[in-house]
Coordinates of C-alpha atoms in Angstrom, one line a residue:
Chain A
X261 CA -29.2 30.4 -5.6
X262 CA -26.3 32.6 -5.4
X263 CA -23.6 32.2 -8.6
X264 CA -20.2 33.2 -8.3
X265 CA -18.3 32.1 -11.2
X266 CA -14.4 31.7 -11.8
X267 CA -13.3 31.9 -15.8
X268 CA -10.8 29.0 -15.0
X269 CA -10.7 25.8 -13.2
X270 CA -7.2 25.1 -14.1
X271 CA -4.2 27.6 -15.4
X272 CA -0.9 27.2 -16.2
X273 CA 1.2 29.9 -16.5
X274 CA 5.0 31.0 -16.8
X275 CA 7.4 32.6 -13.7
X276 CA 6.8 36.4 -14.8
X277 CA 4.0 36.6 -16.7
X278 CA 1.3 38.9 -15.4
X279 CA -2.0 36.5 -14.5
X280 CA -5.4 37.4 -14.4
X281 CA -8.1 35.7 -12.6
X282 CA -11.7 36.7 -13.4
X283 CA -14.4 36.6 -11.1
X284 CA -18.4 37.4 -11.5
X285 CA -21.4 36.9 -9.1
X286 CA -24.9 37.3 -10.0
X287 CA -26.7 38.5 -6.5
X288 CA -25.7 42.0 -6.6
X289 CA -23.6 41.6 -3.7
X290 CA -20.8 44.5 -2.5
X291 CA -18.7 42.8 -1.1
X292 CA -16.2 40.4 -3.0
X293 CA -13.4 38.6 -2.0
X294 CA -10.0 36.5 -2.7
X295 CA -8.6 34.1 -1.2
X296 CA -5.8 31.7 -1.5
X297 CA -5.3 27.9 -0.1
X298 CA -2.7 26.2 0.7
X299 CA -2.5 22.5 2.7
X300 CA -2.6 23.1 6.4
X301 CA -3.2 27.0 6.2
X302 CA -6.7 27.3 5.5
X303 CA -7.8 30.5 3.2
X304 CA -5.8 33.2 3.8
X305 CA -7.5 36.8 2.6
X306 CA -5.5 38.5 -0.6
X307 CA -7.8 41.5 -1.0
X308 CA -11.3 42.1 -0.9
X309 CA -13.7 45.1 -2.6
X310 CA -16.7 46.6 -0.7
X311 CA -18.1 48.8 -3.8
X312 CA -17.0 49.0 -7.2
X313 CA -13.4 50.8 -7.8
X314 CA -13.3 50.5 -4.3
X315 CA -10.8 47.7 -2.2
X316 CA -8.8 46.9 0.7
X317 CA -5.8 44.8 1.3
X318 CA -6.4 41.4 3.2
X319 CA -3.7 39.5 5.2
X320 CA -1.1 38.5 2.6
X321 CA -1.6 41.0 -0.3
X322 CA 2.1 41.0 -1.8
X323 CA 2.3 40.5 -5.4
X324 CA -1.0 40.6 -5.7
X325 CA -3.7 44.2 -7.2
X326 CA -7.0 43.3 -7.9
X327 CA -9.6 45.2 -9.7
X328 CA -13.4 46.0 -9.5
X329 CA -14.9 47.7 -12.5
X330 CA -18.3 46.9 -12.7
X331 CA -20.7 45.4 -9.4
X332 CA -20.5 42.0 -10.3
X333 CA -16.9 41.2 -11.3
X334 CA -13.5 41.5 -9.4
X335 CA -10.5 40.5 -10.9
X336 CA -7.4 39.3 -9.4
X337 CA -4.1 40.3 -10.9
X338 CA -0.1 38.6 -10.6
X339 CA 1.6 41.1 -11.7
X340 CA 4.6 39.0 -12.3
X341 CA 4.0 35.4 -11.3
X342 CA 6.4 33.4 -9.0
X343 CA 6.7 30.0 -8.6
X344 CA 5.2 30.7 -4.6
X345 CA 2.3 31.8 -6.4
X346 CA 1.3 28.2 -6.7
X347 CA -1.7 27.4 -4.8
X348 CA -6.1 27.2 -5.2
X349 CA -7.5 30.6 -5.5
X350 CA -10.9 31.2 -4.1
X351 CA -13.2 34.0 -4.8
X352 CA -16.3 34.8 -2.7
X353 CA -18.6 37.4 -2.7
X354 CA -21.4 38.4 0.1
X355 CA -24.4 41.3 0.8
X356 CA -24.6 42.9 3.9
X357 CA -25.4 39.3 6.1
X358 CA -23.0 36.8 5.9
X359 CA -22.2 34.3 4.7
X360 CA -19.5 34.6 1.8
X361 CA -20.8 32.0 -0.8
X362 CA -17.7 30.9 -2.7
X363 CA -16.9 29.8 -6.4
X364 CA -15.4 26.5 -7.6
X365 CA -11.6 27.7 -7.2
X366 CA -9.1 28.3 -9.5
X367 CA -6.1 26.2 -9.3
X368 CA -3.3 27.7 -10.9
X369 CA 0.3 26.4 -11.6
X370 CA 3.5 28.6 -11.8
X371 CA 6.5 27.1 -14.0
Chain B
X427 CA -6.3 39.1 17.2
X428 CA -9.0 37.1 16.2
X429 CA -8.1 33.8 15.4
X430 CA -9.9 30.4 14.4
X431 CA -8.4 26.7 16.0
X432 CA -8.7 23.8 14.1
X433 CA -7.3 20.9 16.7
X434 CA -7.4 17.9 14.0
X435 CA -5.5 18.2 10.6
X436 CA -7.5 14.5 9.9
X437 CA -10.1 12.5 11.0
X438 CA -10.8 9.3 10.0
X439 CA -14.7 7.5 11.2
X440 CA -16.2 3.8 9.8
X441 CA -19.5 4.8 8.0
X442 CA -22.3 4.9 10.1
X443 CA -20.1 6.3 13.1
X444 CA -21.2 9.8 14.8
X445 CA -18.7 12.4 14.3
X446 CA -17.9 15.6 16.3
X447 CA -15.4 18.6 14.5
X448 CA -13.8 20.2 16.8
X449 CA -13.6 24.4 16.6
X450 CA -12.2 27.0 19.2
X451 CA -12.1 30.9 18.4
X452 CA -10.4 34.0 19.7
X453 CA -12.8 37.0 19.2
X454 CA -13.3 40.1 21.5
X455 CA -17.3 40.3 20.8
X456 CA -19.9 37.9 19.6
X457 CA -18.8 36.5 16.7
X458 CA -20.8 35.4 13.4
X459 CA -19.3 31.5 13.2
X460 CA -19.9 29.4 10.5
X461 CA -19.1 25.8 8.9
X462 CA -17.9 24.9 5.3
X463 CA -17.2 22.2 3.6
X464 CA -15.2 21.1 0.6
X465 CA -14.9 18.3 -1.5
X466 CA -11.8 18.0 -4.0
X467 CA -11.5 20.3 -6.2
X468 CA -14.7 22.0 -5.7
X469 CA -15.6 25.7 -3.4
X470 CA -16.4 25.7 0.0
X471 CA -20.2 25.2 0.5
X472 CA -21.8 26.9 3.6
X473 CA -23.3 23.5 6.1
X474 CA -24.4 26.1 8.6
X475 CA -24.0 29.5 10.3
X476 CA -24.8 31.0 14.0
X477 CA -25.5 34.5 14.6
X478 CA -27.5 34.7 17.9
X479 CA -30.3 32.7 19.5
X480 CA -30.5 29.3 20.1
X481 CA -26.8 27.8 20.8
X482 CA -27.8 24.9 18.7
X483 CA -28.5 25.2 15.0
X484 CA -29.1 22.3 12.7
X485 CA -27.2 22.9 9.1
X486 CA -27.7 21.0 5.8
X487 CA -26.7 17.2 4.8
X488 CA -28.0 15.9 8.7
X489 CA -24.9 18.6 10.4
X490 CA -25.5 20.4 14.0
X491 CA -23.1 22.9 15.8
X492 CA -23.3 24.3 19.2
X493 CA -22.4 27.2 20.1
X494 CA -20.6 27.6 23.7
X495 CA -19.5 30.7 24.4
X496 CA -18.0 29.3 27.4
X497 CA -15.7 27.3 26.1
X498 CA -15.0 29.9 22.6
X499 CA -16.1 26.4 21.0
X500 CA -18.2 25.8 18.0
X501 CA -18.3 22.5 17.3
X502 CA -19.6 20.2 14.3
X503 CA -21.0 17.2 15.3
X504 CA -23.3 14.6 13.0
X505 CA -25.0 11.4 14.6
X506 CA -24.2 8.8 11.6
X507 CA -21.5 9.6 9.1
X508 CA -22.0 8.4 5.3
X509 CA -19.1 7.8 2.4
X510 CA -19.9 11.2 0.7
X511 CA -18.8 12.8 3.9
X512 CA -15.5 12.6 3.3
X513 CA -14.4 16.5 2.7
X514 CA -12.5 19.0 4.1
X515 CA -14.1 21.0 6.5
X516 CA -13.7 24.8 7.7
X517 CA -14.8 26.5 10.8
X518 CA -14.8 30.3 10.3
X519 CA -15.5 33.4 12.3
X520 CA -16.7 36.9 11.6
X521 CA -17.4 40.2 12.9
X522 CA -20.7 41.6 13.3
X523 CA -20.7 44.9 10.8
X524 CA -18.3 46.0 8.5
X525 CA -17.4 44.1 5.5
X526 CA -18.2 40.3 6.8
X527 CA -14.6 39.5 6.7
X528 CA -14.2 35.6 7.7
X529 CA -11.1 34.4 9.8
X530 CA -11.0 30.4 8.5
X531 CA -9.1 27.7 10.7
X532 CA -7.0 25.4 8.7
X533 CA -9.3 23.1 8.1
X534 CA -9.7 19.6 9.1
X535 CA -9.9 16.8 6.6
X536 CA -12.3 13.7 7.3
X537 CA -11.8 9.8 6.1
X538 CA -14.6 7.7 6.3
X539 CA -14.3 4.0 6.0
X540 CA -16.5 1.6 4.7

């Protein structure tokens, strides 16, 4: 079975501090993926990565940079944290088929 | 622009009901369309995915969609609903090629009542 882990269930962080979320799959996949939720929006695309050092922006990518160092893990960066920043943050990864499988979210709070 | 159409915010069914999730896309070509769902707190968890072929596939946890490309519909449909039903559920559409990027609907969030 496909694993795609997320360091942090839960986070609580401070408006302006920079945030990083962590990210690691085990199925050798290129392509990974962030997304955010919000009630009644669905998951809106932040940026994905389709190689390693390599990314592209998604739909709402303000205040958001992400990183891919190594294959397996893709980080994704506030680089100073606003309160809008709120929300669940999904990562997902995926080969060259669909589908995207999906870790357990983090959900991270901005005071 | 391709776009996903979730009609029903909520849904609410008595156990043991049959249930139909209603999904309408916007997509120039022949889309790869798929079904999540989510419990609280949890990731989405793939139920079941079309890519061609038979216009009716059968997904995990008892689910069926059919595909109509008539009607840009994809819809989720189970015969008898139980309690650990209750979710959130996605409909999601994606190109052929590229990078597999998925357009999600907004989701539609199911009650079920004892």
């Amino acid at each position: 079975d496909v694993k795609v882990t997320q360091s942090s269930r839960y986070l609580v962080k401070r408006t302006g501090e920079k945030v990083f979320l962590e990210c690691v799959q085990d199925m050798d996949h290129e392509n990974m993926f962030w997304y955010r939720q919000d009630p009644g929006l669905g998951l809106r695309l932040i940026y994905f990565s389709y190689d390693v050092k390599m990314k592209e922006k998604g739909d709402i990518p303000e205040g958001y940079s992400v990183s891919r160092e190594k294959k397996e893990r893709f980080s994704l960066i506030l680089e100073s944290a606003s309160t809008n920043q709120t929300s669940m943050y999904l990562c997902a990864s995926n080969g060259q088929v669909p589908p995207q499988h999906f870790g357990d979210g983090t959900r991270l709070s901005i005071l | 622009a391709q776009s996903v159409t979730q009609p029903d915010i909520h849904i609410t069914v008595s156990e043991g009901a049959s249930l139909e999730l209603r999904c309408n896309y916007s997509y120039g070509a022949t889309p790869y369309l798929f079904w999540y769902v989510q419990s609280p707190g949890q990731g989405l968890q793939l139920l079941l995915k079309y890519f061609s072929g038979d216009t009716l596939v059968q997904g995990i946890k008892g689910f069926e969609a059919e595909f109509k490309r008539s009607q840009s519909s994809f819809n989720l449909r189970k015969p008898s609903v139980h309690w650990s039903d209750a979710a959130e559920y996605f409909c999601a559409v994606g190109a052929q090629g590229g990078y597999n990027k998925l357009i999600f609907g907004a989701g539609t969030r199911l009650a079920v009542h004892p």
